[in-house]
Structure formats: C-alpha cells, structure tokens
PDB file of C-alpha atoms and ligand atoms in Angstrom:
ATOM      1  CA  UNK A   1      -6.681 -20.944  14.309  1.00  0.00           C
ATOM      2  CA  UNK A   2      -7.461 -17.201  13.862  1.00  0.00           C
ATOM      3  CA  UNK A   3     -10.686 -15.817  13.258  1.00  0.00           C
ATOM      4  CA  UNK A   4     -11.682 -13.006  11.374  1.00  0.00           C
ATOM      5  CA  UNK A   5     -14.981 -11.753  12.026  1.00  0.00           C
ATOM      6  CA  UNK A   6     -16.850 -10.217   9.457  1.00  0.00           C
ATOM      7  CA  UNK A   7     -18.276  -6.176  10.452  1.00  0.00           C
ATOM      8  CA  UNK A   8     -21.196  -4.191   8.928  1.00  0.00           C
ATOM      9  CA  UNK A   9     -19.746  -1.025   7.165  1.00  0.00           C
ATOM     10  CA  UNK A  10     -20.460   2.042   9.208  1.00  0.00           C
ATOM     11  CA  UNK A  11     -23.241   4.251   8.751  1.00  0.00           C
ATOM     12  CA  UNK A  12     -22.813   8.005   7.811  1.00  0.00           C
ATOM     13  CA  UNK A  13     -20.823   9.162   4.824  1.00  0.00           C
ATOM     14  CA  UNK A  14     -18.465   6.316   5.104  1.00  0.00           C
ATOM     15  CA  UNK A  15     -21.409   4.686   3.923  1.00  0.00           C
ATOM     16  CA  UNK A  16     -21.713   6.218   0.608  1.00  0.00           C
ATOM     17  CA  UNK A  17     -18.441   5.091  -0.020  1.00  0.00           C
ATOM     18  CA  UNK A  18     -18.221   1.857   1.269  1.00  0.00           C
ATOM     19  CA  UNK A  19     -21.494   0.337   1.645  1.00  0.00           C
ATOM     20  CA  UNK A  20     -21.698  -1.957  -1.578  1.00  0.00           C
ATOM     21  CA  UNK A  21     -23.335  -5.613  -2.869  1.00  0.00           C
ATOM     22  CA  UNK A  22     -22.953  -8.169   0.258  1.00  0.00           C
ATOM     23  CA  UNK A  23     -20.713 -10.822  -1.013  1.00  0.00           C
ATOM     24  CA  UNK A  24     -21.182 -13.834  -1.800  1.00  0.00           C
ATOM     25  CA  UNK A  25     -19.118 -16.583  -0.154  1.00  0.00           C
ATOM     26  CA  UNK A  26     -16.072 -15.410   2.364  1.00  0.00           C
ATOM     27  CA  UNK A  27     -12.776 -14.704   0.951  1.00  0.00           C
ATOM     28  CA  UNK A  28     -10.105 -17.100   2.080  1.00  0.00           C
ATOM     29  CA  UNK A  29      -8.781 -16.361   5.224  1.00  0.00           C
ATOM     30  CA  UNK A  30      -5.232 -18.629   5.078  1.00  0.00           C
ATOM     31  CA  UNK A  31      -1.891 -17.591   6.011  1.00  0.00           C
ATOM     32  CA  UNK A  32       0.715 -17.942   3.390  1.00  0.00           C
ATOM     33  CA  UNK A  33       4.456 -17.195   2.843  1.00  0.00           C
ATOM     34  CA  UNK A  34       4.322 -15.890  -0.793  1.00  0.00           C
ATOM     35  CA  UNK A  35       7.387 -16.209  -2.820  1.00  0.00           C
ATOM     36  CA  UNK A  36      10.612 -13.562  -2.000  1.00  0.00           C
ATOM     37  CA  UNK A  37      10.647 -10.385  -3.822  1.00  0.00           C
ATOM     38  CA  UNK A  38      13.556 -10.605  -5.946  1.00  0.00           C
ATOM     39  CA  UNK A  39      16.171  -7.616  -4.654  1.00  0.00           C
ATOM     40  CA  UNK A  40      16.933  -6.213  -7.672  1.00  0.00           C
ATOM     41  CA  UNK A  41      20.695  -5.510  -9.019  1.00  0.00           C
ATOM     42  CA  UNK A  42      21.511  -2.036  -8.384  1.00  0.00           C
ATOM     43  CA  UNK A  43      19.051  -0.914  -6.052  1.00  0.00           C
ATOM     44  CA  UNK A  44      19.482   2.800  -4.987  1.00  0.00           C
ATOM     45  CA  UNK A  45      20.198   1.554  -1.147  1.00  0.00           C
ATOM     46  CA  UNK A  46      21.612   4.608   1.060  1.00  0.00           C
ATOM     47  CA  UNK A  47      24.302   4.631   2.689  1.00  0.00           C
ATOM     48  CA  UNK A  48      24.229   2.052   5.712  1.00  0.00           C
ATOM     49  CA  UNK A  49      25.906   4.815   7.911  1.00  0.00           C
ATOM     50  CA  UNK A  50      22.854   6.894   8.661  1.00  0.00           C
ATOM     51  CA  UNK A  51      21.404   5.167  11.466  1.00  0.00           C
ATOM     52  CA  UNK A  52      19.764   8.284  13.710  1.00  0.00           C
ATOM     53  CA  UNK A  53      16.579   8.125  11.859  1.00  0.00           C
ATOM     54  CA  UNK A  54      16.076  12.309  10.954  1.00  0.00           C
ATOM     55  CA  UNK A  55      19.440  11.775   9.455  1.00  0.00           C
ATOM     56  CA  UNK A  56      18.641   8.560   7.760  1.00  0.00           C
ATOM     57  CA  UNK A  57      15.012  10.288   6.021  1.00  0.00           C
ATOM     58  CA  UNK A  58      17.067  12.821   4.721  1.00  0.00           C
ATOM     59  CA  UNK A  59      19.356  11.031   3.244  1.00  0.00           C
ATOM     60  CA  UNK A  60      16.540   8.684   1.972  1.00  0.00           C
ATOM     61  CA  UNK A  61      14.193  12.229   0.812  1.00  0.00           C
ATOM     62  CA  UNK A  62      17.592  13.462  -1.217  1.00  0.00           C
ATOM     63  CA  UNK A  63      17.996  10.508  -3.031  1.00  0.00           C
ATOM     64  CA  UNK A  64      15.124  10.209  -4.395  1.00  0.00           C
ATOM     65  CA  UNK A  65      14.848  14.019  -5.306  1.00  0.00           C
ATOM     66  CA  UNK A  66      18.340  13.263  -6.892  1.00  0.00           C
ATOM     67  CA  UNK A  67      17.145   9.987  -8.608  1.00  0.00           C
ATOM     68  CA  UNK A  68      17.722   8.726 -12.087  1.00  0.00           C
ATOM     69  CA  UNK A  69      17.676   5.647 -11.831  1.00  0.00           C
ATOM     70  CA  UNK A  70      15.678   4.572 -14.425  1.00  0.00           C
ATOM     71  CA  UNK A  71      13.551   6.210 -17.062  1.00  0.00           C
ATOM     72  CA  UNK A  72      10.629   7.894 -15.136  1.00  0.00           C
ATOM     73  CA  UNK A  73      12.838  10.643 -14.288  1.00  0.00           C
ATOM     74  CA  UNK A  74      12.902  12.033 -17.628  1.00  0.00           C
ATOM     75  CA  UNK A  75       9.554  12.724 -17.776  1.00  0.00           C
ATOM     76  CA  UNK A  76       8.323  13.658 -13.700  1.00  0.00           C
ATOM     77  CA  UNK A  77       8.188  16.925 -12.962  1.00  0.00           C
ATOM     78  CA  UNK A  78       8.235  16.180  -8.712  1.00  0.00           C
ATOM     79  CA  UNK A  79       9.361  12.822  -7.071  1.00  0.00           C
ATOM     80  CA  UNK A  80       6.836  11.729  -4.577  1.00  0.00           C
ATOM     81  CA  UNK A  81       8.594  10.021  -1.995  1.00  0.00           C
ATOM     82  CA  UNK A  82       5.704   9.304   0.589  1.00  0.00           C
ATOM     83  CA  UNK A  83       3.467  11.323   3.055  1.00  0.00           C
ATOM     84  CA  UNK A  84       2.854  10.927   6.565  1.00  0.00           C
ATOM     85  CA  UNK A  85       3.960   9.700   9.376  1.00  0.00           C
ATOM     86  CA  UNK A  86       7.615   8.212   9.777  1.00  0.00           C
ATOM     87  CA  UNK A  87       6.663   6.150  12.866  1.00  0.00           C
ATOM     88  CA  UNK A  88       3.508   4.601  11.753  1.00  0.00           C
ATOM     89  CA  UNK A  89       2.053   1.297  12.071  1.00  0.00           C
ATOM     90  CA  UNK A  90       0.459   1.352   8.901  1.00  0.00           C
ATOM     91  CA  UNK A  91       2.085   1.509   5.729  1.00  0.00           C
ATOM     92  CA  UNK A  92      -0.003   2.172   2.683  1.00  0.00           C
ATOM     93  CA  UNK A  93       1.581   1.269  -0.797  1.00  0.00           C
ATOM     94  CA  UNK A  94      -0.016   2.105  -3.854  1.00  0.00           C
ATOM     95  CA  UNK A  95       1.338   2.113  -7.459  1.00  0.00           C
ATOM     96  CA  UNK A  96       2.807   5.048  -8.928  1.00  0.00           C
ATOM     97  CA  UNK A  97       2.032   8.747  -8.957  1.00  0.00           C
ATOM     98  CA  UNK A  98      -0.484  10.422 -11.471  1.00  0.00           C
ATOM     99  CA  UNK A  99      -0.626  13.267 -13.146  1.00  0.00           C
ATOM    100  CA  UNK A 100      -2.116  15.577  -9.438  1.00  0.00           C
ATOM    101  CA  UNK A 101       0.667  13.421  -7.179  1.00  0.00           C
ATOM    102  CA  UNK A 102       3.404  14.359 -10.139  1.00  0.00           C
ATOM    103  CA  UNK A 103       2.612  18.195  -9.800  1.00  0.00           C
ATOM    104  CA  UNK A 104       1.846  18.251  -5.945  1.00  0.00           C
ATOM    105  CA  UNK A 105       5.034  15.747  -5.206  1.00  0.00           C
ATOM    106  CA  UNK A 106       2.485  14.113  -2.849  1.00  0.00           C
ATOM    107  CA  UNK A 107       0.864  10.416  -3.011  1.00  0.00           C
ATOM    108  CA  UNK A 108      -2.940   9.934  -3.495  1.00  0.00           C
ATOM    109  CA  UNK A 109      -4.223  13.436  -3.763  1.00  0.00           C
ATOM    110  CA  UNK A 110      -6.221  12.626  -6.933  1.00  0.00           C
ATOM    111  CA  UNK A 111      -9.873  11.316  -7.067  1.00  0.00           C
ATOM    112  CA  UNK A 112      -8.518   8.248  -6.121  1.00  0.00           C
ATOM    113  CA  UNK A 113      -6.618   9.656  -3.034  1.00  0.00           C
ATOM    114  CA  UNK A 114      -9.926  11.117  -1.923  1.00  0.00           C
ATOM    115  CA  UNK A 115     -11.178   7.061  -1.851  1.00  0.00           C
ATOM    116  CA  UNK A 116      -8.246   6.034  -0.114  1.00  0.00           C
ATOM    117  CA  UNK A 117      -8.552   8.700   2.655  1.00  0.00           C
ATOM    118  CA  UNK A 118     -12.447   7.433   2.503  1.00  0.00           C
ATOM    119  CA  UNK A 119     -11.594   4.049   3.383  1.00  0.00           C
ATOM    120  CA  UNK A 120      -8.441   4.595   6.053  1.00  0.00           C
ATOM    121  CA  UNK A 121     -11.521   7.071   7.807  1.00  0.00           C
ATOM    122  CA  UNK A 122     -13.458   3.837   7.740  1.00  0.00           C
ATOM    123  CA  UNK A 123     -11.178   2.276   9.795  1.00  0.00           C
ATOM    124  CA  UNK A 124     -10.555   4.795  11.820  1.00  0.00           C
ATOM    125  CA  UNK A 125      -7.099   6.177  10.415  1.00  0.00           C
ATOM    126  CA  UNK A 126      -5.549   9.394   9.094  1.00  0.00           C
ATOM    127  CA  UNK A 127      -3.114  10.230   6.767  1.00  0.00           C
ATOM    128  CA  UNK A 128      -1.158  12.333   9.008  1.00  0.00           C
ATOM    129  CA  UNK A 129      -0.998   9.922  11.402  1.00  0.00           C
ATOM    130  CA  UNK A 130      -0.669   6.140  12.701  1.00  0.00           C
ATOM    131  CA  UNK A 131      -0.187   6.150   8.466  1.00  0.00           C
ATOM    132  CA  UNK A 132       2.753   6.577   5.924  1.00  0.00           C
ATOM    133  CA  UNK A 133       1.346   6.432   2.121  1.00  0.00           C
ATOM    134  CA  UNK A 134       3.976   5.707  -0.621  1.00  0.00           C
ATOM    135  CA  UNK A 135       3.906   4.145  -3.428  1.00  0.00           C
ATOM    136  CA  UNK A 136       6.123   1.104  -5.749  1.00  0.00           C
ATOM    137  CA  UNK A 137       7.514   3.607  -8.027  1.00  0.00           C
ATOM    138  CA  UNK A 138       7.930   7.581  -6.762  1.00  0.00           C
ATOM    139  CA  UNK A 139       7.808   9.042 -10.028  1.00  0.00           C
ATOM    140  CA  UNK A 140       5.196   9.331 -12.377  1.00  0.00           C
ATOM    141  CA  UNK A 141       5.343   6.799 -15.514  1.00  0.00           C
ATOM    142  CA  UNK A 142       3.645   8.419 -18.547  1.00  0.00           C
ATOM    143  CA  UNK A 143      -0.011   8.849 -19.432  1.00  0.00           C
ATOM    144  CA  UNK A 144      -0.355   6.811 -15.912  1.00  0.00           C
ATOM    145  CA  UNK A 145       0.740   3.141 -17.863  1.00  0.00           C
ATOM    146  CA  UNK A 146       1.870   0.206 -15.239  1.00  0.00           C
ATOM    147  CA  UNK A 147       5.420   0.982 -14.274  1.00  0.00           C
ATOM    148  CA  UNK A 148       7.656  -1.192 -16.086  1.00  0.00           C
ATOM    149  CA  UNK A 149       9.896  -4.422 -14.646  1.00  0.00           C
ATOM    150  CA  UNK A 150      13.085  -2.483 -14.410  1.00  0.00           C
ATOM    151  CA  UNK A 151      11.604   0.684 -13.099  1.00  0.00           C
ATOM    152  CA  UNK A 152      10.237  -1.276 -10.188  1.00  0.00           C
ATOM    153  CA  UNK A 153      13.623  -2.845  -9.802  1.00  0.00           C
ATOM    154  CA  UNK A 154      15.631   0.405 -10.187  1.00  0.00           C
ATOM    155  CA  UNK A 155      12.482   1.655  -7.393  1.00  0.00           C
ATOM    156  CA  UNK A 156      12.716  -1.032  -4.825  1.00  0.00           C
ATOM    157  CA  UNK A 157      15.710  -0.390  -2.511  1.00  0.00           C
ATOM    158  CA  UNK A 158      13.520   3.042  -1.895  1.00  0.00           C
ATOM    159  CA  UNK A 159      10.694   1.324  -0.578  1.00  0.00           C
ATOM    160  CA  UNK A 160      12.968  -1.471   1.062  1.00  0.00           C
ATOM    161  CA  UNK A 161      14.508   1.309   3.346  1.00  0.00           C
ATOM    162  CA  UNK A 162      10.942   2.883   3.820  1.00  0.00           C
ATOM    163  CA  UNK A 163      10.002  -0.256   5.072  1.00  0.00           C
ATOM    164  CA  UNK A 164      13.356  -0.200   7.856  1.00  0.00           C
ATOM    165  CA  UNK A 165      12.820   3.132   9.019  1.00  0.00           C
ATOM    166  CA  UNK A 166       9.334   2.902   9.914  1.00  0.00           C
ATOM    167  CA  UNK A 167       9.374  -0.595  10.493  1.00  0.00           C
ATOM    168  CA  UNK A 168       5.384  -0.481  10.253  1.00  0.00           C
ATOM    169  CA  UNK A 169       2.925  -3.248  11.921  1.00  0.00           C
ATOM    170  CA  UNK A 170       0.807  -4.187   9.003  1.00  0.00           C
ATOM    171  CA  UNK A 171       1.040  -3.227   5.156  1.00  0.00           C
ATOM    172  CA  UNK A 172      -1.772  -2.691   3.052  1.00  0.00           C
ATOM    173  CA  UNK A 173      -1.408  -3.246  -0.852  1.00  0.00           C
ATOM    174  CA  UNK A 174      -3.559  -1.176  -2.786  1.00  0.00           C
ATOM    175  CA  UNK A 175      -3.676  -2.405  -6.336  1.00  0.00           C
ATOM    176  CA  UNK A 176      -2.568  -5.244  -8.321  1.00  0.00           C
ATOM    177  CA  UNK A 177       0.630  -3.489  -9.230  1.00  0.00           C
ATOM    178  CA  UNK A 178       1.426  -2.747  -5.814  1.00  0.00           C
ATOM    179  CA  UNK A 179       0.189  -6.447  -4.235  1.00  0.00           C
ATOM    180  CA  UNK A 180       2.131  -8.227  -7.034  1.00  0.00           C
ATOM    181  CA  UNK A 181       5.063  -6.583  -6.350  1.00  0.00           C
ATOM    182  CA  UNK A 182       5.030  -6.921  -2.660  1.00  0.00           C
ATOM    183  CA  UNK A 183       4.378 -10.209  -2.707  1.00  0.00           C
ATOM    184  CA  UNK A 184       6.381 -11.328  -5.612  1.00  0.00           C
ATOM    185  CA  UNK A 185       3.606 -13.032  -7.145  1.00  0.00           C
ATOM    186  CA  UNK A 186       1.581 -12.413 -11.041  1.00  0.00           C
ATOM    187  CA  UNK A 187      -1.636 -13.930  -9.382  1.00  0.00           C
ATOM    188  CA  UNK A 188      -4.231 -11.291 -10.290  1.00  0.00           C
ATOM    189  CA  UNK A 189      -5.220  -8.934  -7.238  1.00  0.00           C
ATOM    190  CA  UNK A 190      -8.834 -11.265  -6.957  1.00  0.00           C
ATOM    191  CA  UNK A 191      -6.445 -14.274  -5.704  1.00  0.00           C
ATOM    192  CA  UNK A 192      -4.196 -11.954  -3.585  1.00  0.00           C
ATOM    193  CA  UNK A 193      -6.563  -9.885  -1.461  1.00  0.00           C
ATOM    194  CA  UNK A 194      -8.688 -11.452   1.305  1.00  0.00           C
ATOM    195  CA  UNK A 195      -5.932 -13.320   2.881  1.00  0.00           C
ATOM    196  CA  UNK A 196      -2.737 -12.253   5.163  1.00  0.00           C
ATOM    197  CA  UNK A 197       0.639 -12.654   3.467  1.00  0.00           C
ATOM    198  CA  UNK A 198       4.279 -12.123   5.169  1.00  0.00           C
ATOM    199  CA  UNK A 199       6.706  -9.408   3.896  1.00  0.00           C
ATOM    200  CA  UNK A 200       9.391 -11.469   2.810  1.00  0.00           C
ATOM    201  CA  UNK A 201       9.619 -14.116   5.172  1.00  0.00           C
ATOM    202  CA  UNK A 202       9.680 -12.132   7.946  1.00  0.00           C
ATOM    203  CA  UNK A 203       6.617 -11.606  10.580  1.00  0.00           C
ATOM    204  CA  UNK A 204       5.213  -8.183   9.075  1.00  0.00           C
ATOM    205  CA  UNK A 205       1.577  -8.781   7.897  1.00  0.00           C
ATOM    206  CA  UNK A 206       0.236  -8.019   3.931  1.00  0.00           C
ATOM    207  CA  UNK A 207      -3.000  -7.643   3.448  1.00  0.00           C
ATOM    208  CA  UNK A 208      -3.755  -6.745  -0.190  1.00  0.00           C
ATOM    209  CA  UNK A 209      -7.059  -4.697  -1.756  1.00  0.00           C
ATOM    210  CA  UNK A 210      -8.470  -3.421  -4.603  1.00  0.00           C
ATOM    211  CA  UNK A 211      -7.013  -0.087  -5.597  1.00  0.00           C
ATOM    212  CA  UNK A 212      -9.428   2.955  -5.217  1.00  0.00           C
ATOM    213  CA  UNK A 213      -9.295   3.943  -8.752  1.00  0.00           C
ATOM    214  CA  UNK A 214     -10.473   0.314  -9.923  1.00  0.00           C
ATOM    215  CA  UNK A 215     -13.681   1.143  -7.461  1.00  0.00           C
ATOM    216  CA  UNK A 216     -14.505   4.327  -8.979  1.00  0.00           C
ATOM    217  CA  UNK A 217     -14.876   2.535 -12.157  1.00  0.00           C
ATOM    218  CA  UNK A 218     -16.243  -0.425 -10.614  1.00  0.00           C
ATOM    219  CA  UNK A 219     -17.876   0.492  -7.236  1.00  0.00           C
ATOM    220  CA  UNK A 220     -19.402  -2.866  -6.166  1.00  0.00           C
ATOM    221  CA  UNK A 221     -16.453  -4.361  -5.662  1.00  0.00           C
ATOM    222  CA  UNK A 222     -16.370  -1.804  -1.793  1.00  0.00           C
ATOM    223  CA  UNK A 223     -17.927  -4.402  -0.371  1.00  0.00           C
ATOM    224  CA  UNK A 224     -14.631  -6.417  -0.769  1.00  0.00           C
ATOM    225  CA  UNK A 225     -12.668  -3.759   0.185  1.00  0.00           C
ATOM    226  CA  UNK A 226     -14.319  -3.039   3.189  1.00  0.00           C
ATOM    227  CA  UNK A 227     -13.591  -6.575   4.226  1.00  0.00           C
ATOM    228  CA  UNK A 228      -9.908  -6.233   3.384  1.00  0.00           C
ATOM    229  CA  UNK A 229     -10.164  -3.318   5.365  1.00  0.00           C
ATOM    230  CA  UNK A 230     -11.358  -5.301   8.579  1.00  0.00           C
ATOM    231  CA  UNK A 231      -9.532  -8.098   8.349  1.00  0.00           C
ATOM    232  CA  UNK A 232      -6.312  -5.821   8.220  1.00  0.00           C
ATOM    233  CA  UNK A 233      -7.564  -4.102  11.383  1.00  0.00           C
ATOM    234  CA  UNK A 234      -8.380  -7.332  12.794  1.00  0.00           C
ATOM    235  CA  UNK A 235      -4.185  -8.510  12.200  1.00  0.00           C
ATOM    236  CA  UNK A 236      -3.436  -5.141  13.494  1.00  0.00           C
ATOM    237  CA  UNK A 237      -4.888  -5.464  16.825  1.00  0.00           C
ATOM    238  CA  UNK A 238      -3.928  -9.235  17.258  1.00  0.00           C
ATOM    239  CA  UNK A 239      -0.584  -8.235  16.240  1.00  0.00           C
ATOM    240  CA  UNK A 240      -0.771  -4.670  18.393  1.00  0.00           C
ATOM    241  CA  UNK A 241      -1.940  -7.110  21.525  1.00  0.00           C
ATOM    242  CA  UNK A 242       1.073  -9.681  20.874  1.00  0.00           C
ATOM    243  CA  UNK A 243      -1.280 -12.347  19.432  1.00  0.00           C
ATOM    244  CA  UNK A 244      -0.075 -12.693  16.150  1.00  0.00           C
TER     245      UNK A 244
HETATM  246  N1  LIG B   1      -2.531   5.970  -7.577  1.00  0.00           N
HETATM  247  C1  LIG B   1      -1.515   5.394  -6.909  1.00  0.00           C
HETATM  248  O1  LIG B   1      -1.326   4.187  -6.932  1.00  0.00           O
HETATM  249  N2  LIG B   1      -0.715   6.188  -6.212  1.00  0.00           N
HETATM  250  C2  LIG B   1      -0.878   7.501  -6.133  1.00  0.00           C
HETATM  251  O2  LIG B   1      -0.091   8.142  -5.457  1.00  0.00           O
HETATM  252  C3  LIG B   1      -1.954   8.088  -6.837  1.00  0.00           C
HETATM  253  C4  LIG B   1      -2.778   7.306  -7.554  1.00  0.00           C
HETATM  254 FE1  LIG B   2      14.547   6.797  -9.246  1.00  0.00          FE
HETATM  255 FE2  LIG B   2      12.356   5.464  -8.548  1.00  0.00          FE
HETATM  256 FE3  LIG B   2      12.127   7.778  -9.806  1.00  0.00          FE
HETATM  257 FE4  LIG B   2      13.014   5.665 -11.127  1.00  0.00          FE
HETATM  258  S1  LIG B   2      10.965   5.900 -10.242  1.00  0.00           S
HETATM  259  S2  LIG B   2      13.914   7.727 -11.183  1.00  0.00           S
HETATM  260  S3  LIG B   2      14.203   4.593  -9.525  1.00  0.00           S
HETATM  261  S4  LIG B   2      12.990   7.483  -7.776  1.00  0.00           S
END
C-alpha cells in the first residue's frame, strides 16, 4: 500500500496563506475509479487531422475564440481558453471565468487567482511553467452562477483535447464544480478531496481541493488544502519515479 506522509506547511509568506487549524482526523487516503464522465452529444472535438501539436493548439485556441456552443457566448466578452504551459505535468482545472478572467481572457487572475498562485508556490510550482490552468467552462457564465449541465456538456470536448495535448501527470480539481465534473460524481467536494481518483479509467491521477475562493471566505479550511496539496505532490513524484 501507498503512503502519504503528512508535511508541516512552510514557513515565510506561504505561511500566511496556508498555515491554518491542524485537522482533526486524516482524510481518506483510498484509491478509487469514480464513475465515467459522460461524453456529451455534440462536443466541439477538432478536427482529428491536426496531430503536430503547434498546429493542433491552434486549431484548439480558434475554436474556442469561434465558439457558440452554448449560451455563455452571448454574454463573454473574451474566451479564456487556458494559460501556461502546453507540456506540463500539472494540469490545474478550475470552474469558470469571472468577471477579471472575462476581461483579461486569462484564468485565475482575480483574488482568487492570487490564492491559487499562493498555493502552486507552496508546492513549489509556477504558472508559467511545469503548469497549464484552465478551467470546465472557458467563458464566463453571468453574475459568476455555477455553469449549467449543458454548458458543461457543450464545454467538455475542449477540455477533453486539453487533456490529449498535454497529456499532464497529475490533475488537480479546484472546486466542487470542477471535481464533480471531472470525476462524474454529485458527492460534495468534502467527500471528493483527500483521496486520488483516475481520469476516466485510465492511469492519470485526480486529486481534488477546495477552490481558493471558498478559502477566502472560509480560510480554515487551508489546512485541508495544504494536505491536498501534498498528497498530490506525493502521486506526482511516485508517478514521476515510475511507482505509481
Ligand atoms: N475561478 C475559477 O474557477 N476560474 C477562474 O479562472 C477564476 C476564478
Ligand atoms: Fe463554447 Fe465553452 Fe464558451 Fe460555451 S463555454 S460558448 S461551449 S467555449
């Protein structure tokens, strides 16, 4: 069996953002195959003839400039396709773009985006790179609401060919919007994080976490988060040293 060993958050001004109430009892730390993401009818897929990569992100980056798939493109002023970098082994997903990521065209540049580059810091990452940040939708859905069922459908094939292109070691699920939709699950994000899922059946690690906007409202909850964050290095590194 693998063990996950709990770590101290770091001292400094990582600190200040993670450092939190010690918790309680450990989270579980079992492996599970959740439930297949349904691959929803009429996905915006590109076409399967790009295969050089450059070629196959532009195709991907036009498409979703060009996208009206559903209803969130009535009301976006930018698509925000992702940030970062197209070979990493970490792929962040978050939710959906607010009102900053909307007029920027860029993921998690908000308050909360300032967390989220808190806590990849933590661990030692950068947005720029070893990192690609997208998230489930890549427009903005009005006054910030959950994106709805069919705009996640209409959404998915986008995030489906993310996931090919970069073919990424580990994914971490910021958010219950994002980790329910990954995982193809309505368990509430307290049941979801704190274990390792699979992406579809396949061998690419999930690890799910609270989403940093939830911790600026309710900020002893980092503690958790920091020990999402080190058990998703920890499947990193076994999985970087062809041990799991
Ligand atoms: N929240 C998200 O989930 N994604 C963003 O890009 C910004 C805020
Ligand atoms: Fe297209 Fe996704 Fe934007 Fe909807 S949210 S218009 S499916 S890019």
């Amino acid at each position: 069996m693998v063990r996950y060993v709990r770590r101290t958050p770091p001292a400094g001004p990582v600190a200040e953002v993670l450092a939190a109430q010690p918790q309680a009892a450990p989270a579980p730390q079992a492996r599970e195959t959740p439930p297949v993401m349904p691959v929803p009818a009429g996905a915006p897929l590109p076409a399967a003839a790009a295969t050089d990569s450059a070629a196959a992100w532009s195709v991907l980056t036009a498409q979703v400039a060009a996208c009206t798939a559903c209803g969130l493109s009535r009301t976006r002023t930018h698509t925000v396709p992702g940030v970062g970098d197209r070979n990493a082994d970490w792929l962040i997903v978050g939710e959906a773009p607010g009102a900053e990521e909307d007029a920027r065209g860029e993921p998690f540049v908000g308050r909360a985006g300032k967390l989220l580059d808190a806590m990849l810091r933590a661990i030692g990452l950068d947005r720029q790179k070893g990192v690609y940040i997208t998230n489930i939708v890549k427009c903005r859905p009005p006054n910030n609401r959950d994106p709805a069922p069919d705009e996640v459908a209409a959404c998915a094939g986008f995030l489906e060919r993310q996931i090919a292109l970069i073919q990424p070691k580990l994914i971490l699920a910021v958010g219950k919007v994002a980790a329910q939709n990954l995982l193809g699950s309505e368990e509430p994000i307290g049941r979801l994080r704190g274990r390792v899922w699979r992406w579809r059946g396949t061998d690419l690690p999930i690890v799910a976490t609270y989403h940093p906007a939830y911790l600026l409202r309710s900020p002893l909850e980092k503690r958790k988060v920091w020990d999402d964050l080190c058990l998703a290095q920890d499947v990193y590194r076994q999985r970087s040293s062809g041990a799991a």
